[in-house]
Coordinates of C-alpha atoms and ligand atoms in Angstrom, one line a residue:
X1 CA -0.6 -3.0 -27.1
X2 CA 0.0 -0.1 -24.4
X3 CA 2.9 -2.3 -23.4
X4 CA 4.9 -1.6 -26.4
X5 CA 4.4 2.0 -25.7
X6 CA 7.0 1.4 -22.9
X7 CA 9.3 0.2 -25.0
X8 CA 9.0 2.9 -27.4
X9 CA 11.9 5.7 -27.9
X10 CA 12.0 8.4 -25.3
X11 CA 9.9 6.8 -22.8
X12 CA 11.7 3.4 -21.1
X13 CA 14.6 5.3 -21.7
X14 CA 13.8 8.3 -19.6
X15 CA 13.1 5.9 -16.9
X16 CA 16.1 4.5 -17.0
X17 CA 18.3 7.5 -17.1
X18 CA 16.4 8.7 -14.2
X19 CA 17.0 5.9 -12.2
X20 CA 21.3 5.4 -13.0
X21 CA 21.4 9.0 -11.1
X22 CA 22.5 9.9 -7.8
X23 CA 19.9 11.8 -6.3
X24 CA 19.1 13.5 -3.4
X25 CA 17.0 14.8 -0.8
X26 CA 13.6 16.5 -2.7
X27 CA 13.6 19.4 0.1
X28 CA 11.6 22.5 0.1
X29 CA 10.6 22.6 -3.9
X30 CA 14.7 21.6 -4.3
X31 CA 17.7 18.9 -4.5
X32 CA 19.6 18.7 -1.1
X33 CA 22.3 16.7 -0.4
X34 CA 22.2 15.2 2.6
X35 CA 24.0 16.4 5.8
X36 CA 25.9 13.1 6.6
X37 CA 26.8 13.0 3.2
X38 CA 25.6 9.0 2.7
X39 CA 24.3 7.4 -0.1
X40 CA 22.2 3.9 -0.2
X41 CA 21.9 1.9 -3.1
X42 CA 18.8 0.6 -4.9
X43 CA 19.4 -2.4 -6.5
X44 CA 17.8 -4.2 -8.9
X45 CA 15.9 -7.7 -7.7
X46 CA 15.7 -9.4 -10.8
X47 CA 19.5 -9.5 -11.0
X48 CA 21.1 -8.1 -7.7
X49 CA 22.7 -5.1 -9.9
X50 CA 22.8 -1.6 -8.2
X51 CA 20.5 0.6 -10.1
X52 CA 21.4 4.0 -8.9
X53 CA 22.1 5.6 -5.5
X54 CA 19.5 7.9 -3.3
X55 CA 20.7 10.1 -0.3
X56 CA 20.7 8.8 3.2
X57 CA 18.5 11.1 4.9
X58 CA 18.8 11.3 8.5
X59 CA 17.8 13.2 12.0
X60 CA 19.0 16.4 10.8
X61 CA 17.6 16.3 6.7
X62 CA 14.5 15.4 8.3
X63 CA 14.1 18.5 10.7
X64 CA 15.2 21.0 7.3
X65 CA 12.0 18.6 5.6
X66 CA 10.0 19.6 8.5
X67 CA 10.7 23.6 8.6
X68 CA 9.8 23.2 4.7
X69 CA 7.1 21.5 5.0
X70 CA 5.8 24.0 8.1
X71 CA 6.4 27.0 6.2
X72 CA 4.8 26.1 3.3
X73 CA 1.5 24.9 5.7
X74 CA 1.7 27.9 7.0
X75 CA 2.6 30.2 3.9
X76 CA 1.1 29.8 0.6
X77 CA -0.4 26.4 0.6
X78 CA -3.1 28.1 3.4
X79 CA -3.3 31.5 1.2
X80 CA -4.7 28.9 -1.8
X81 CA -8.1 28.6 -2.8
X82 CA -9.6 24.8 -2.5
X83 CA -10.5 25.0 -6.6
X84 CA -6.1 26.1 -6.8
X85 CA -5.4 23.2 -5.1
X86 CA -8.2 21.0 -7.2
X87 CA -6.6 22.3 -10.2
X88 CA -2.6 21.8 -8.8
X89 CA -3.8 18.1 -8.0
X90 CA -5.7 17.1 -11.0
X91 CA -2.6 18.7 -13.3
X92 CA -0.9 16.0 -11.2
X93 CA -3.1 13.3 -12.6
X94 CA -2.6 14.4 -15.8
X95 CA 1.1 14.8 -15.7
X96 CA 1.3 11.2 -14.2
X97 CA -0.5 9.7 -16.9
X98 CA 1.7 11.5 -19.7
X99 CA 4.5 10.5 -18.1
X100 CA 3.0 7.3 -17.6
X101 CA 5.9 4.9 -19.6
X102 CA 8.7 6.2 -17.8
X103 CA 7.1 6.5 -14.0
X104 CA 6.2 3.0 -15.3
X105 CA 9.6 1.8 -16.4
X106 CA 11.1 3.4 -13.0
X107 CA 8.2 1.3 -10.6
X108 CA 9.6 -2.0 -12.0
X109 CA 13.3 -1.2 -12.6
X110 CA 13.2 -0.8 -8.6
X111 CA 10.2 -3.0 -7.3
X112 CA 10.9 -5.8 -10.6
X113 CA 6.9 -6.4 -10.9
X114 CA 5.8 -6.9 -14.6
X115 CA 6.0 -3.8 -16.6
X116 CA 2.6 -4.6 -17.7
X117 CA 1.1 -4.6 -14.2
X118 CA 3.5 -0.9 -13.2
X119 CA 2.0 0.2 -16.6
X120 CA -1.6 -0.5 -16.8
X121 CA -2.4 -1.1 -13.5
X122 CA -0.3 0.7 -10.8
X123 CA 0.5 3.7 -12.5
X124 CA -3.4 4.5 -14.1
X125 CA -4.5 3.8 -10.5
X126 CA -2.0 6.6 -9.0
X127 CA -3.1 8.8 -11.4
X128 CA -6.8 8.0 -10.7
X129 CA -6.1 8.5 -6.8
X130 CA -5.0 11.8 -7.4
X131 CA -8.4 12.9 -9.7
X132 CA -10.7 11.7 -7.5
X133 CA -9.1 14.0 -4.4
X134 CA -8.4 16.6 -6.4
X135 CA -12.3 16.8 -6.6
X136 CA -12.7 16.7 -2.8
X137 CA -10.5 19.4 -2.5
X138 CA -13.7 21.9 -2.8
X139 CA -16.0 19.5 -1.3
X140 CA -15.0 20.4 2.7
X141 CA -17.9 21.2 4.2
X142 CA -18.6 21.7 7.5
X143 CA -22.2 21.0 9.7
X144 CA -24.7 23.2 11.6
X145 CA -26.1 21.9 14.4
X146 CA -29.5 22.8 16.0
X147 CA -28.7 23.0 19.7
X148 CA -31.7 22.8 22.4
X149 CA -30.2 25.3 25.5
X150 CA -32.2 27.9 26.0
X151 CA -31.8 31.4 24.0
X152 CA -30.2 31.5 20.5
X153 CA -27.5 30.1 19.1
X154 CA -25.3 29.5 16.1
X155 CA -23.6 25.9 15.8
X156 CA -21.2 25.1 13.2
X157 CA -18.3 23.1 12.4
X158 CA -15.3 23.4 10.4
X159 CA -13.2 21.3 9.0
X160 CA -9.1 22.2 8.9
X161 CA -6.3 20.3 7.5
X162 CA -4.2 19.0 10.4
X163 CA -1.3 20.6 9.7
X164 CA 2.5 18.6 9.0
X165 CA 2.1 15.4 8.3
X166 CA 4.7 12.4 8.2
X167 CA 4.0 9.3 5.4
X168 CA 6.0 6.2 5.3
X169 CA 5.5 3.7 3.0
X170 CA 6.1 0.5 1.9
X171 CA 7.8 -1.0 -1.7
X172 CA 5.3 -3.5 -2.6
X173 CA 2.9 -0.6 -4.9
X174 CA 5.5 2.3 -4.5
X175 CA 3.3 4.9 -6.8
X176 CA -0.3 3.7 -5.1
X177 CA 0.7 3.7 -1.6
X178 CA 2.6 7.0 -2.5
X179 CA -1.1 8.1 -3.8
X180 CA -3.3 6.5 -1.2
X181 CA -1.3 8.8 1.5
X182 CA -0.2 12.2 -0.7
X183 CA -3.1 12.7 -2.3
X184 CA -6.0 13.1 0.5
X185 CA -3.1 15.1 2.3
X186 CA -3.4 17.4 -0.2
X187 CA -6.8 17.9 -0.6
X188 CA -7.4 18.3 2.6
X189 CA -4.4 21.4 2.5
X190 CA -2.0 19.4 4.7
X191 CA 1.9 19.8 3.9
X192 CA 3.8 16.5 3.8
X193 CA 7.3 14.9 4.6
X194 CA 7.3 11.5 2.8
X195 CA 9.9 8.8 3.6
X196 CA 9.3 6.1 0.7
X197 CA 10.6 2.6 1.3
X198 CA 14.5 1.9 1.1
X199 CA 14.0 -0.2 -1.7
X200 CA 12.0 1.6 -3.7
X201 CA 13.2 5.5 -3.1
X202 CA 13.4 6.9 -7.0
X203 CA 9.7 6.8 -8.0
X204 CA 8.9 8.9 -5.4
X205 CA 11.7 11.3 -6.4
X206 CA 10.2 11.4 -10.1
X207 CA 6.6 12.5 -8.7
X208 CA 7.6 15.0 -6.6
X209 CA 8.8 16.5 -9.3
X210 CA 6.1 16.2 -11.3
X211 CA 4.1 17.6 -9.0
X212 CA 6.0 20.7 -8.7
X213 CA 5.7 21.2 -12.5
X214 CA 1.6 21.0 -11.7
X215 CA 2.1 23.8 -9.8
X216 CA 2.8 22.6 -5.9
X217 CA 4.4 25.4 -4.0
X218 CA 7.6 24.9 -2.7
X219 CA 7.7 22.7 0.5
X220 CA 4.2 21.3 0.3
X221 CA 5.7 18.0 -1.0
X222 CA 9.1 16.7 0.8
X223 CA 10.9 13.7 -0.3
X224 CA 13.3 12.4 2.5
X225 CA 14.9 8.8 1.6
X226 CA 16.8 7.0 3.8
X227 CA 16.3 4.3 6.1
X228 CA 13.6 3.8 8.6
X229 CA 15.6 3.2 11.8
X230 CA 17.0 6.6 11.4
X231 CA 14.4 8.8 9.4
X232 CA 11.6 6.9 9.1
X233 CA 12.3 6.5 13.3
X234 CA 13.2 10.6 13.5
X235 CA 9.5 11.3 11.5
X236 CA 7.9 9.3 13.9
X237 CA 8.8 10.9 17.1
X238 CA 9.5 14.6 15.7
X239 CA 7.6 17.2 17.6
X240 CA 7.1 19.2 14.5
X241 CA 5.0 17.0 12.9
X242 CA 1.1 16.9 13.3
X243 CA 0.2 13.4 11.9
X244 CA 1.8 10.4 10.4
X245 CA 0.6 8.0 8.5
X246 CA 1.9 4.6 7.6
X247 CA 1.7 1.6 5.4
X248 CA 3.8 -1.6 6.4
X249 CA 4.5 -4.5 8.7
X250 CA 2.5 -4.8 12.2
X251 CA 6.1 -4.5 13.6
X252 CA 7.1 -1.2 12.6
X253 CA 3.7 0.5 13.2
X254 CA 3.8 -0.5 16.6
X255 CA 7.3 0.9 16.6
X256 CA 5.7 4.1 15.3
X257 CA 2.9 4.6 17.1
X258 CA 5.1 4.0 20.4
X259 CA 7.3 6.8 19.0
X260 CA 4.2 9.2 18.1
X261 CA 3.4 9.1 22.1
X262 CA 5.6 11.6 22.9
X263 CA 3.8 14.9 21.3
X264 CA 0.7 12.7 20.4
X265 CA 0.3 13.1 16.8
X266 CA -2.3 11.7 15.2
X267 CA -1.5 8.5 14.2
X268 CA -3.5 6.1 10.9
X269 CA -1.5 2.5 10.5
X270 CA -2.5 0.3 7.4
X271 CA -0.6 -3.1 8.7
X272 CA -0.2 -6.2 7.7
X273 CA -2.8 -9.0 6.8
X274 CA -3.4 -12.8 6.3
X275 CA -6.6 -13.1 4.3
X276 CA -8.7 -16.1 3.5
X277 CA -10.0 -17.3 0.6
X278 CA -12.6 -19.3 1.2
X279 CA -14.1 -21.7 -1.7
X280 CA -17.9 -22.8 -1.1
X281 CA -18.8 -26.0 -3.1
X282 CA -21.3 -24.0 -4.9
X283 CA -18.9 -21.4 -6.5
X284 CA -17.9 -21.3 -10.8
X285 CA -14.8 -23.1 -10.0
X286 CA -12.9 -21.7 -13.2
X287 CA -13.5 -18.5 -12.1
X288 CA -12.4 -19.6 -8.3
X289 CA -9.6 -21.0 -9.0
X290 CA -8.2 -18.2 -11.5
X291 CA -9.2 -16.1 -8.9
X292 CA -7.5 -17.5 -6.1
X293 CA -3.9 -18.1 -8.0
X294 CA -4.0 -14.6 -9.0
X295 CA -5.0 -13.9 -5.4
X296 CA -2.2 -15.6 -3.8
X297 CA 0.6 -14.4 -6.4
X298 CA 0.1 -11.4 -8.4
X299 CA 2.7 -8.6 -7.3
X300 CA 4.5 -12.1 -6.4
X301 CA 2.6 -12.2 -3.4
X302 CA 3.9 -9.0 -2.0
X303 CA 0.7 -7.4 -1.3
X304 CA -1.5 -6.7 1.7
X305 CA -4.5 -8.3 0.7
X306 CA -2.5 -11.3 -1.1
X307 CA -4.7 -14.8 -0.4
X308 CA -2.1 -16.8 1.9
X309 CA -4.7 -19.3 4.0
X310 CA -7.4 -20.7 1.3
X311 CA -9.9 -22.4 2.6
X312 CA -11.8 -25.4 0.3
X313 CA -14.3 -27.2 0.9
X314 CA -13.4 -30.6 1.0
X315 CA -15.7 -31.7 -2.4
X316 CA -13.8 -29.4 -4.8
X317 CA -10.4 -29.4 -2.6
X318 CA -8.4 -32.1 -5.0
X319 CA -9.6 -29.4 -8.0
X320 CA -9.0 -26.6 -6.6
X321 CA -5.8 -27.0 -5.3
X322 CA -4.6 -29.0 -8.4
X323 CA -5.9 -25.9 -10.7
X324 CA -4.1 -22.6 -8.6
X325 CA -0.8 -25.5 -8.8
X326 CA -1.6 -25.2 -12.6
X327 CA -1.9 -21.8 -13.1
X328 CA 1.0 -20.8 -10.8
X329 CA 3.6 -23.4 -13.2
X330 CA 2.1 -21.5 -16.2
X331 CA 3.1 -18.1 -14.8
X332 CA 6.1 -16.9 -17.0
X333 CA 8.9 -16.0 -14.7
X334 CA 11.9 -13.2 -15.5
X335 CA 12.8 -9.6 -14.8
X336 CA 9.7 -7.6 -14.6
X337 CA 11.1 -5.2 -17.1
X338 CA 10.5 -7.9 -19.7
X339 CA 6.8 -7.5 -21.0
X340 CA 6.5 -11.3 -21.1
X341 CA 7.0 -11.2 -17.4
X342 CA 3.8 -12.0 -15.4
X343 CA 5.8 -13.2 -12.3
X344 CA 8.5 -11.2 -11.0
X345 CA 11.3 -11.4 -8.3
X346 CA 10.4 -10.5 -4.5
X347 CA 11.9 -6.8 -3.7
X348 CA 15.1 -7.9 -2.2
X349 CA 17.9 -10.4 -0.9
X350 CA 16.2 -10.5 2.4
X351 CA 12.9 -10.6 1.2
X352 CA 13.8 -14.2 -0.3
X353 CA 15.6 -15.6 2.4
X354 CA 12.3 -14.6 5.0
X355 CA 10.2 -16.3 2.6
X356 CA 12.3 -20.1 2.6
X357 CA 12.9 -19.4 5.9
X358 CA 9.3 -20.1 6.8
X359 CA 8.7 -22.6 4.2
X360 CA 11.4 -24.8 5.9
X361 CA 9.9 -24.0 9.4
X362 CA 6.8 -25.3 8.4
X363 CA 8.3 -28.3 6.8
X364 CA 10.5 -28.7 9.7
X365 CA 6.6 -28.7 11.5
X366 CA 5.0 -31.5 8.7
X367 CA 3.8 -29.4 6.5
X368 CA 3.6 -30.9 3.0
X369 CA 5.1 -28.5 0.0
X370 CA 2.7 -29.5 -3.0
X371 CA 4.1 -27.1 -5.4
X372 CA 7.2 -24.8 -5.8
X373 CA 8.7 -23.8 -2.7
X374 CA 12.2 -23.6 -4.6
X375 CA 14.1 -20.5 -5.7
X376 CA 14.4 -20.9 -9.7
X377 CA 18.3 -21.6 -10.9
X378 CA 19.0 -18.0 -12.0
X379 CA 20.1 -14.5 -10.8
X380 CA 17.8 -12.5 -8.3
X381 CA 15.6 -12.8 -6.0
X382 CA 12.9 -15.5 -7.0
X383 CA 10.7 -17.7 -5.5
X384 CA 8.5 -20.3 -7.4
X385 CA 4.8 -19.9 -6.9
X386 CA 3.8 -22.3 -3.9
X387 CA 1.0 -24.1 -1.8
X388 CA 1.9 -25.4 1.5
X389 CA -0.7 -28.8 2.6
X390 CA -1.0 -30.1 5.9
X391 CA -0.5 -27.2 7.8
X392 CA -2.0 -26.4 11.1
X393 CA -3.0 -23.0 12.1
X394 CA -0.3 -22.9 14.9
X395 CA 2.6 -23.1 12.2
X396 CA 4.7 -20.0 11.5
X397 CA 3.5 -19.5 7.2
X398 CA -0.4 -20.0 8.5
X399 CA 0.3 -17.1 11.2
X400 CA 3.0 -14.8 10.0
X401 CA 2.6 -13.0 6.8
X402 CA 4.7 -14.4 4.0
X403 CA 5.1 -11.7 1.7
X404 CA 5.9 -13.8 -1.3
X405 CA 3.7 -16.2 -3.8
X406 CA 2.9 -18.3 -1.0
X407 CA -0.4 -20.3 0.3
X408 CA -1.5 -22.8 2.0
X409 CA -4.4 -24.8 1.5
X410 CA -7.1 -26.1 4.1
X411 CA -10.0 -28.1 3.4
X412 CA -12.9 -28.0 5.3
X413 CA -16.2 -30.0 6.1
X414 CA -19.2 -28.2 7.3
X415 CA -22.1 -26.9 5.2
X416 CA -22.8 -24.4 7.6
X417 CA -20.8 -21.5 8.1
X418 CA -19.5 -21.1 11.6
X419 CA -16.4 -23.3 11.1
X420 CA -14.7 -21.8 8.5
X421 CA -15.6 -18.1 9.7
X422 CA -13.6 -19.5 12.8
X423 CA -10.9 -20.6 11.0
X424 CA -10.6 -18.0 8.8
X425 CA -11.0 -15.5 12.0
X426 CA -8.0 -17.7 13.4
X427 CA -5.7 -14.9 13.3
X428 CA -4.4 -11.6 15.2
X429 CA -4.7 -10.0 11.2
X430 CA -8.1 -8.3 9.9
X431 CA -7.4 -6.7 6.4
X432 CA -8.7 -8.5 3.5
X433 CA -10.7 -11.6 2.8
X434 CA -12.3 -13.4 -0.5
X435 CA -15.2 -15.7 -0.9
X436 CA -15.9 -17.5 -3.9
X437 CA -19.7 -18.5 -4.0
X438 CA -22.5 -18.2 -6.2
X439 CA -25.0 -18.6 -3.4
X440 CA -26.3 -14.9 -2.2
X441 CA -27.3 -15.6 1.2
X442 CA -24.0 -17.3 2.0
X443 CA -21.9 -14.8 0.5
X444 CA -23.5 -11.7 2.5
X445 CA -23.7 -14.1 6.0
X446 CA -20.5 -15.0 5.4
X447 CA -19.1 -11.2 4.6
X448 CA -21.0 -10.3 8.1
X449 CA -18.8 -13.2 9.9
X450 CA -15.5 -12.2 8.8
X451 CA -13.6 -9.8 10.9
X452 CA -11.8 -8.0 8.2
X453 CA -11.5 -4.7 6.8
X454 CA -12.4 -6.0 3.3
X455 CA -14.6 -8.5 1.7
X456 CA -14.1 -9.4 -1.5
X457 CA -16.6 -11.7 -3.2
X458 CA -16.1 -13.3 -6.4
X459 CA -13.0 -11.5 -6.8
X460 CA -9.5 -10.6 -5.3
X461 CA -7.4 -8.1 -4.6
X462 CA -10.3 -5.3 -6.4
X463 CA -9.7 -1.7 -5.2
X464 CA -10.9 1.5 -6.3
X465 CA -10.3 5.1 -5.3
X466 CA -13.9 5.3 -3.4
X467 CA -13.5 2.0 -1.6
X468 CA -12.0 3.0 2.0
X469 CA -9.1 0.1 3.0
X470 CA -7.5 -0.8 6.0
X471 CA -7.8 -3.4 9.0
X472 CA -9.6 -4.8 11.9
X473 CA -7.7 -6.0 14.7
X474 CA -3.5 -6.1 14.2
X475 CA -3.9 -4.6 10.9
X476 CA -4.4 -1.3 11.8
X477 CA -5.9 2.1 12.7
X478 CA -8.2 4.1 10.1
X479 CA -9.1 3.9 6.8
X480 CA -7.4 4.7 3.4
X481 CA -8.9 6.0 0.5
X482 CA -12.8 6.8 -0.3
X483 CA -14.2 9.4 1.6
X484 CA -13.1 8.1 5.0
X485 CA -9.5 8.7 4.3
X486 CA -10.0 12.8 4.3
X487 CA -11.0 12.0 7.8
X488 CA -7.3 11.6 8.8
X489 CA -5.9 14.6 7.3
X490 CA -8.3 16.9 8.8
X491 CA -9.5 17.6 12.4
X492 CA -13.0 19.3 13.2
X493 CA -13.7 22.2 14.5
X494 CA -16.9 23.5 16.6
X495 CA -18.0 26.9 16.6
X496 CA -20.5 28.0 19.2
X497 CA -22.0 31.5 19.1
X498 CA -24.7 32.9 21.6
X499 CA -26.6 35.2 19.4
X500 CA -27.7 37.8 22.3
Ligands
NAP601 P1 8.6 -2.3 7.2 O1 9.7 -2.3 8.2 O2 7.2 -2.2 7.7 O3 8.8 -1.0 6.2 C1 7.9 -0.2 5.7 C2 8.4 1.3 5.8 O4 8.6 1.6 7.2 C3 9.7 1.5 5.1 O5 9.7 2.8 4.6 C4 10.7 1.4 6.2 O6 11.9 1.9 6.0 C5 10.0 2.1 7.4 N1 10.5 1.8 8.7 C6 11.1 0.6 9.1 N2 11.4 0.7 10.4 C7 10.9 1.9 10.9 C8 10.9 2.6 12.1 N3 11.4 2.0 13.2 N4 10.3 3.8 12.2 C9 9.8 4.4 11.1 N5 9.8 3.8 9.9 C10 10.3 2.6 9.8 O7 8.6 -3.5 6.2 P2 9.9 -4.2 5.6 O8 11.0 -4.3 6.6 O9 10.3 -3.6 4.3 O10 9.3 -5.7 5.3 C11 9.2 -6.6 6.4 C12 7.8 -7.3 6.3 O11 6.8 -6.3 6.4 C13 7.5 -8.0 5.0 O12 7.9 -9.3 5.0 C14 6.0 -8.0 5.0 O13 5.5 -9.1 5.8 C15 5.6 -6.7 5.8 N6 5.2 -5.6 4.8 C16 3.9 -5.4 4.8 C17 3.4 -4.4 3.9 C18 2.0 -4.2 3.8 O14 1.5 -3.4 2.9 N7 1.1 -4.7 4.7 C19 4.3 -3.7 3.1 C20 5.7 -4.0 3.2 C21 6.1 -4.9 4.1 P3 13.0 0.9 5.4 O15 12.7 0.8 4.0 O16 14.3 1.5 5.6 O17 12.9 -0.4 6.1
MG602 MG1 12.5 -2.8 7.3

């Protein structure tokens, strides 16, 4: 029903008309052009189509982002009151959720995920990121501390935003990873220069104007697009900037925190992942197996947490893998912009070609393609949803992360635990994980075993605004969202005072 608000008058359209524009830089509260003068295309992945064209920001747009974003840290944005900025960032919300049809209609003209999912699932959640630290906003407290040297003393401890921070982000949720980073940022009173995704610029653009109309001062919020070799690169190693934070492949955070060395910023990486599903006998199998096909492609796979190794115990294997092979056939492929769509294209050319690169590797190794595995015969970039049999965990698609609606399936034996905790442990990832069981006490031994940011049990992919995320091992440093993430935008302060 919301759907067809989308399509309604006004609202797709002023999506659309946002996205055919040239735009540029989002600079201290204005348009800039860029100094070189580029422009990159955004294309559209469902049919290859350029969509519109953002600047190329570069070395030098990203030092004018920087002043802008220093002055305003240091201007107005300190002079607020917490409940001004609780209010700015809540008006945010708001203004995200009345614009919700056309930030919607932008999300999968330049991603290609369903509108459904952009519209009742990615773009509610944004705006839901945004209320919840809006409320933390006034919620900064500090400690006392009872100290035993002798004589008197007062102990306290402050806590004060960090100052100018970098965000990169990703194109696979380009409103909720925008959210997960902006909004504890601004809670906390930190100033920002975001560089969103090459692929998936114009979203970005849209909320930072929106949140200029809730009342951001100039500067607060910076918008540099462009590619990440040359600003996303320049962010990284600029000495003006206090903190970065970054979403993305395991790759390019080690390439960032190598070039955050140099003036030591503070650095939080939310990386890649692998995770394990991991059916026990016991579990409601329809629910498993729904669960683990949504698991493995929803956002077509292009998601952190996606289910890529699932691990079934050998008594339900045949079922299990012969249902998630069912319910990926069933999934209605086309151009996310379509509301029948429930299976869209992957983000780009390259994307694709990565993807069937690794399939073939493993097939090349023995690995046995028991569904899809083929791009469908028609324009842009898609790949049919696919589990891979007879893999071994030294293969390149059960170590590498896919990024596409791809997994393979592993049966197992034992009725203890320890094996498949091993197996599913079998990797330099540690972000996400699901068990499907209706038996308590394996479900919480089994939670303890994994090394993994997140257990999900009985469910996939489930994440809410107070439920902090990020990874163990290769998968990253810190935590996003909850409580925890506030912890990254602000650094604490002690106080001593002898009282004479
Ligand atoms: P990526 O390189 O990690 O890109 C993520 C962000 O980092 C983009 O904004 C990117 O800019 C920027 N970036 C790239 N190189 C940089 C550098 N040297 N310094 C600073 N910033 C830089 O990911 P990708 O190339 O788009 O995708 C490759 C693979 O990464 C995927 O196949 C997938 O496995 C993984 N990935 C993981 C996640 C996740 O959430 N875990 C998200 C996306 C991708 P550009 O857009 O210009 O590259
Ligand atoms: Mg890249």
């Amino acid at each position: 029903m919301i759907i067809q608000d989308v399509a309604a008058p006004g609202q797709s359209g002023d999506g659309e008309a946002f996205v055919r524009r040239d735009h540029m830089l989002f600079i201290g509260g204005k348009q800039v052009p860029p100094v070189s003068g580029q422009m990159l295309d955004v294309e559209d992945p469902s049919s290859g189509e350029v969509l519109g064209r953002v600047a190329e920001g570069d070395k030098a747009d990203v030092d004018a982002a920087v002043m802008a974003a220093r002055r305003a840290f240091e201007g107005p944005w300190s002079e607020m009151s917490p409940s001004e900025r609780s209010r700015i960032i809540w008006r945010l919300a708001d203004l995200i959720l009345d614009h919700a049809g056309e930030l919607a209609t932008i999300n999968t003209l330049e991603n290609g995920k369903p509108i459904g999912d952009s519209l009742n699932g990615e773009v509610p959640f944004t705006a839901d990121v945004f209320r919840y630290y809006a409320g933390w906003a006034t919620k900064l407290n500090g400690e006392t501390m009872t100290v035993s040297a002798p004589g008197n003393w007062h102990t306290y401890t402050r806590r004060e935003p960090i100052g100018v921070t970098a965000q990169i982000i990703p194109w696979n949720f380009p409103l909720a990873m925008l959210a997960w980073k902006v909004a504890p940022a601004l809670a906390t009173g930190c100033t920002i220069v975001l560089k969103p995704a090459e692929q998936t610029p114009i979203g970005a653009l849209r909320l930072a104007e929106l949140a200029m109309e809730a009342g951001l001062p100039e500067g607060v919020l910076n918008v540099v697009t462009g590619y990440g070799a040359t600003a996303g690169a320049a962010l990284s190693a600029h000495p003006g900037v206090d903190k970065i934070a970054f979403t993305g492949s395991t790759a390019t955070g080690r390439a960032i925190a190598t070039a955050a060395i140099g003036n030591l910023k503070k650095v939080s990486l939310e990386l890649g992942g692998k995770a394990p599903t991991i059916i026990l006998p016991d579990a409601d199998l329809d629910m498993a197996i729904a669960g683990a096909a949504s698991g493995s492609f929803f956002n077509a796979g292009q998601s952190c947490g996606a289910g890529t190794r699932l691990y079934v115990h050998r008594d339900v294997y045949d079922r299990v893998v012969e249902g998630v092979a069912e319910q990926g056939a069933a999934m209605q492929m086309g151009a996310g912009i379509d509301p029948a769509t429930q299976l869209g294209p992957v983000v780009s050319k390259k994307q694709q070609s990565r993807i069937f690169r690794i399939l073939e590797e493993g097939r090349d190794d023995g690995a046995e393609i028991v569904c899809g595995g083929f791009a469908p015969n028609r324009e842009g970039y898609f790949v049919s949803p696919t589990i891979v049999g007879n893999v071994r965990s030294s293969m390149a698609v059960m170590r590498e992360e896919v990024f596409g609606p791809v997994v393979c399936a592993i049966p197992f034996d034992d009725d203890g635990l320890d094996e498949v905790a091993r197996a599913a442990n079998d990797t330099e990832y540690g972000l996400a994980s699901a068990i499907w069981t209706n038996d308590l006490s394996k479900a919480h031994r089994l939670a303890a075993k994994i090394k993994a940011g997140t257990v999900w049990v009985n469910t996939h992919n489930f994440n809410d605004v107070t439920m902090p995320f990020g990874g163990f091992k290769q998968s990253g440093w810190g935590r996003d969202l909850g409580a925890q993430a506030l912890d990254l935008y602000t650094e604490t302060k002690t106080v001593a005072m002898r009282l004479p």
